[in-house]
């Protein structure tokens, strides 16, 4: 799987006083799309946490191209851009479903830690999860 598309309709409560989606909500949308993507590839986030693997956000960036307004439907493409065993990197592209116009692009990086905060190397503690991610990376390179 080279990428994943998450569809979302903008809610009224997400708008600001100018009638557009408040900038902070795009970060939440990235998270929704990322969690759905991980679930889709068999790397369920809730299961990871129940297995003692936590994946905090190390960094996130968002570049706004044009506004999303209440009731607009957007497609959020999420894909793994890099993985080194310790850190996992995602790219996001938010496009308007109707027009295809790019609204926002972003990136996030994550690591894997245990409940005490110790950095984990996935191939040692969760080889199945590691192989799922590597498989996605290989699919991306072959595409």
PDB file of C-alpha atoms in Angstrom:
ATOM      1  CA  UNK A   1       0.000   0.000   0.000  1.00  0.00           C
ATOM      2  CA  UNK A   2       1.605   3.247  -1.090  1.00  0.00           C
ATOM      3  CA  UNK A   3      -0.938   5.635   0.350  1.00  0.00           C
ATOM      4  CA  UNK A   4      -4.292   5.856   2.090  1.00  0.00           C
ATOM      5  CA  UNK A   5      -7.201   8.240   1.516  1.00  0.00           C
ATOM      6  CA  UNK A   6      -9.296   9.356   4.490  1.00  0.00           C
ATOM      7  CA  UNK A   7     -12.506  11.228   3.704  1.00  0.00           C
ATOM      8  CA  UNK A   8     -13.818  13.860   6.094  1.00  0.00           C
ATOM      9  CA  UNK A   9     -16.535  16.500   6.081  1.00  0.00           C
ATOM     10  CA  UNK A  10     -15.783  19.758   7.894  1.00  0.00           C
ATOM     11  CA  UNK A  11     -17.975  20.416  10.928  1.00  0.00           C
ATOM     12  CA  UNK A  12     -19.451  23.770  11.882  1.00  0.00           C
ATOM     13  CA  UNK A  13     -17.804  23.728  15.339  1.00  0.00           C
ATOM     14  CA  UNK A  14     -14.401  23.596  13.619  1.00  0.00           C
ATOM     15  CA  UNK A  15     -14.839  27.002  11.987  1.00  0.00           C
ATOM     16  CA  UNK A  16     -13.478  30.309  13.224  1.00  0.00           C
ATOM     17  CA  UNK A  17     -15.083  33.761  13.172  1.00  0.00           C
ATOM     18  CA  UNK A  18     -14.227  34.088   9.462  1.00  0.00           C
ATOM     19  CA  UNK A  19     -16.257  30.995   8.580  1.00  0.00           C
ATOM     20  CA  UNK A  20     -13.277  28.828   7.682  1.00  0.00           C
ATOM     21  CA  UNK A  21     -11.836  25.822   9.441  1.00  0.00           C
ATOM     22  CA  UNK A  22      -9.583  26.976  12.275  1.00  0.00           C
ATOM     23  CA  UNK A  23      -5.933  26.218  11.511  1.00  0.00           C
ATOM     24  CA  UNK A  24      -5.485  23.974  14.572  1.00  0.00           C
ATOM     25  CA  UNK A  25      -8.025  21.467  13.293  1.00  0.00           C
ATOM     26  CA  UNK A  26      -5.842  20.343  10.400  1.00  0.00           C
ATOM     27  CA  UNK A  27      -3.419  18.796  12.905  1.00  0.00           C
ATOM     28  CA  UNK A  28      -6.341  16.859  14.392  1.00  0.00           C
ATOM     29  CA  UNK A  29      -7.362  15.761  10.902  1.00  0.00           C
ATOM     30  CA  UNK A  30      -3.831  14.508  10.256  1.00  0.00           C
ATOM     31  CA  UNK A  31      -4.084  12.410  13.418  1.00  0.00           C
ATOM     32  CA  UNK A  32      -7.487  11.000  12.442  1.00  0.00           C
ATOM     33  CA  UNK A  33      -6.143  10.045   9.011  1.00  0.00           C
ATOM     34  CA  UNK A  34      -2.928   8.580  10.443  1.00  0.00           C
ATOM     35  CA  UNK A  35      -4.770   6.408  12.983  1.00  0.00           C
ATOM     36  CA  UNK A  36      -7.205   5.205  10.277  1.00  0.00           C
ATOM     37  CA  UNK A  37      -4.261   4.457   7.952  1.00  0.00           C
ATOM     38  CA  UNK A  38      -2.404   2.468  10.620  1.00  0.00           C
ATOM     39  CA  UNK A  39      -5.560   0.516  11.389  1.00  0.00           C
ATOM     40  CA  UNK A  40      -6.051  -0.165   7.668  1.00  0.00           C
ATOM     41  CA  UNK A  41      -2.563  -1.654   7.273  1.00  0.00           C
ATOM     42  CA  UNK A  42      -2.912  -3.833  10.380  1.00  0.00           C
ATOM     43  CA  UNK A  43      -0.996  -1.622  12.810  1.00  0.00           C
ATOM     44  CA  UNK A  44      -3.934  -0.810  15.084  1.00  0.00           C
ATOM     45  CA  UNK A  45      -2.944   2.038  17.406  1.00  0.00           C
ATOM     46  CA  UNK A  46      -5.086   0.845  20.327  1.00  0.00           C
ATOM     47  CA  UNK A  47      -3.481  -2.605  20.104  1.00  0.00           C
ATOM     48  CA  UNK A  48      -0.012  -1.053  20.018  1.00  0.00           C
ATOM     49  CA  UNK A  49      -0.798   0.836  23.218  1.00  0.00           C
ATOM     50  CA  UNK A  50      -2.270  -2.258  24.898  1.00  0.00           C
ATOM     51  CA  UNK A  51       0.977  -4.042  23.951  1.00  0.00           C
ATOM     52  CA  UNK A  52       2.914  -1.294  25.738  1.00  0.00           C
ATOM     53  CA  UNK A  53       4.090   0.583  22.631  1.00  0.00           C
ATOM     54  CA  UNK A  54       3.410   4.309  22.567  1.00  0.00           C
ATOM     55  CA  UNK A  55       4.084   6.473  19.517  1.00  0.00           C
ATOM     56  CA  UNK A  56       4.252  10.146  20.487  1.00  0.00           C
ATOM     57  CA  UNK A  57       4.396  12.988  17.998  1.00  0.00           C
ATOM     58  CA  UNK A  58       7.908  14.444  17.781  1.00  0.00           C
ATOM     59  CA  UNK A  59       7.097  17.133  15.249  1.00  0.00           C
ATOM     60  CA  UNK A  60       4.275  18.270  13.028  1.00  0.00           C
ATOM     61  CA  UNK A  61       4.115  20.890  10.299  1.00  0.00           C
ATOM     62  CA  UNK A  62       1.276  22.218   8.213  1.00  0.00           C
ATOM     63  CA  UNK A  63       1.295  24.513   5.204  1.00  0.00           C
ATOM     64  CA  UNK A  64      -2.041  26.089   4.343  1.00  0.00           C
ATOM     65  CA  UNK A  65      -2.738  26.549   0.632  1.00  0.00           C
ATOM     66  CA  UNK A  66      -6.426  27.536   0.650  1.00  0.00           C
ATOM     67  CA  UNK A  67      -9.325  27.474   3.072  1.00  0.00           C
ATOM     68  CA  UNK A  68     -11.692  24.675   3.930  1.00  0.00           C
ATOM     69  CA  UNK A  69     -15.158  25.848   4.926  1.00  0.00           C
ATOM     70  CA  UNK A  70     -18.040  24.307   6.854  1.00  0.00           C
ATOM     71  CA  UNK A  71     -19.577  21.274   5.087  1.00  0.00           C
ATOM     72  CA  UNK A  72     -16.723  20.951   2.567  1.00  0.00           C
ATOM     73  CA  UNK A  73     -15.656  17.352   2.080  1.00  0.00           C
ATOM     74  CA  UNK A  74     -11.928  16.786   1.918  1.00  0.00           C
ATOM     75  CA  UNK A  75      -9.746  13.821   1.088  1.00  0.00           C
ATOM     76  CA  UNK A  76      -6.698  13.422   3.297  1.00  0.00           C
ATOM     77  CA  UNK A  77      -3.969  11.385   1.668  1.00  0.00           C
ATOM     78  CA  UNK A  78      -1.547   9.972   4.206  1.00  0.00           C
ATOM     79  CA  UNK A  79       1.553   7.978   3.427  1.00  0.00           C
ATOM     80  CA  UNK A  80       4.685   6.855   5.183  1.00  0.00           C
ATOM     81  CA  UNK A  81       7.576   8.941   3.907  1.00  0.00           C
ATOM     82  CA  UNK A  82      10.376   7.346   5.954  1.00  0.00           C
ATOM     83  CA  UNK A  83      11.069   4.824   8.700  1.00  0.00           C
ATOM     84  CA  UNK A  84      14.357   3.912  10.351  1.00  0.00           C
ATOM     85  CA  UNK A  85      13.299   1.446  13.041  1.00  0.00           C
ATOM     86  CA  UNK A  86      13.105   4.138  15.730  1.00  0.00           C
ATOM     87  CA  UNK A  87      11.224   6.927  13.985  1.00  0.00           C
ATOM     88  CA  UNK A  88       8.284   6.960  11.598  1.00  0.00           C
ATOM     89  CA  UNK A  89       7.521   9.870   9.252  1.00  0.00           C
ATOM     90  CA  UNK A  90       4.244  10.682   7.494  1.00  0.00           C
ATOM     91  CA  UNK A  91       3.212  13.069   4.702  1.00  0.00           C
ATOM     92  CA  UNK A  92      -0.318  14.443   4.378  1.00  0.00           C
ATOM     93  CA  UNK A  93      -2.134  16.147   1.507  1.00  0.00           C
ATOM     94  CA  UNK A  94      -5.623  17.573   2.061  1.00  0.00           C
ATOM     95  CA  UNK A  95      -7.593  18.121  -1.138  1.00  0.00           C
ATOM     96  CA  UNK A  96     -11.125  19.314  -1.776  1.00  0.00           C
ATOM     97  CA  UNK A  97     -13.170  16.307  -2.882  1.00  0.00           C
ATOM     98  CA  UNK A  98     -15.254  18.256  -5.383  1.00  0.00           C
ATOM     99  CA  UNK A  99     -12.601  20.417  -7.048  1.00  0.00           C
ATOM    100  CA  UNK A 100      -9.429  18.447  -6.374  1.00  0.00           C
ATOM    101  CA  UNK A 101      -7.723  21.644  -5.174  1.00  0.00           C
ATOM    102  CA  UNK A 102      -4.973  21.144  -2.588  1.00  0.00           C
ATOM    103  CA  UNK A 103      -5.980  22.838   0.656  1.00  0.00           C
ATOM    104  CA  UNK A 104      -3.178  21.842   2.999  1.00  0.00           C
ATOM    105  CA  UNK A 105       0.015  19.776   3.093  1.00  0.00           C
ATOM    106  CA  UNK A 106       1.785  18.549   6.182  1.00  0.00           C
ATOM    107  CA  UNK A 107       4.295  16.234   7.794  1.00  0.00           C
ATOM    108  CA  UNK A 108       4.669  14.514  11.135  1.00  0.00           C
ATOM    109  CA  UNK A 109       7.341  12.456  12.828  1.00  0.00           C
ATOM    110  CA  UNK A 110       6.931   9.903  15.607  1.00  0.00           C
ATOM    111  CA  UNK A 111       9.034   7.569  17.688  1.00  0.00           C
ATOM    112  CA  UNK A 112       8.203   4.453  19.675  1.00  0.00           C
ATOM    113  CA  UNK A 113       8.581   4.290  23.451  1.00  0.00           C
ATOM    114  CA  UNK A 114       7.491   2.041  26.284  1.00  0.00           C
ATOM    115  CA  UNK A 115       5.330   3.175  29.198  1.00  0.00           C
ATOM    116  CA  UNK A 116       8.426   4.369  31.061  1.00  0.00           C
ATOM    117  CA  UNK A 117       9.521   6.522  28.129  1.00  0.00           C
ATOM    118  CA  UNK A 118      12.363   4.278  26.952  1.00  0.00           C
ATOM    119  CA  UNK A 119      13.006   4.430  23.199  1.00  0.00           C
ATOM    120  CA  UNK A 120      12.067   1.204  21.413  1.00  0.00           C
ATOM    121  CA  UNK A 121      13.434  -0.388  18.262  1.00  0.00           C
ATOM    122  CA  UNK A 122      10.419  -2.001  16.626  1.00  0.00           C
ATOM    123  CA  UNK A 123      12.222  -4.867  14.910  1.00  0.00           C
ATOM    124  CA  UNK A 124      13.232  -6.142  18.379  1.00  0.00           C
ATOM    125  CA  UNK A 125      10.040  -5.542  20.384  1.00  0.00           C
ATOM    126  CA  UNK A 126       7.357  -5.775  17.689  1.00  0.00           C
ATOM    127  CA  UNK A 127       8.726  -7.511  14.573  1.00  0.00           C
ATOM    128  CA  UNK A 128       5.251  -7.939  13.065  1.00  0.00           C
ATOM    129  CA  UNK A 129       4.597  -4.196  13.279  1.00  0.00           C
ATOM    130  CA  UNK A 130       8.086  -3.467  11.956  1.00  0.00           C
ATOM    131  CA  UNK A 131       7.434  -5.756   8.951  1.00  0.00           C
ATOM    132  CA  UNK A 132       4.092  -4.080   8.221  1.00  0.00           C
ATOM    133  CA  UNK A 133       5.795  -0.672   8.069  1.00  0.00           C
ATOM    134  CA  UNK A 134       8.697  -1.987   5.986  1.00  0.00           C
ATOM    135  CA  UNK A 135       6.156  -3.548   3.613  1.00  0.00           C
ATOM    136  CA  UNK A 136       4.500  -0.160   3.153  1.00  0.00           C
ATOM    137  CA  UNK A 137       7.884   1.435   2.484  1.00  0.00           C
ATOM    138  CA  UNK A 138       8.729  -1.239  -0.104  1.00  0.00           C
ATOM    139  CA  UNK A 139       5.357  -0.727  -1.801  1.00  0.00           C
ATOM    140  CA  UNK A 140       6.108   3.013  -2.008  1.00  0.00           C
ATOM    141  CA  UNK A 141       9.545   2.437  -3.558  1.00  0.00           C
ATOM    142  CA  UNK A 142       8.101   0.051  -6.157  1.00  0.00           C
ATOM    143  CA  UNK A 143       5.312   2.457  -7.161  1.00  0.00           C
TER     144      UNK A 143
END
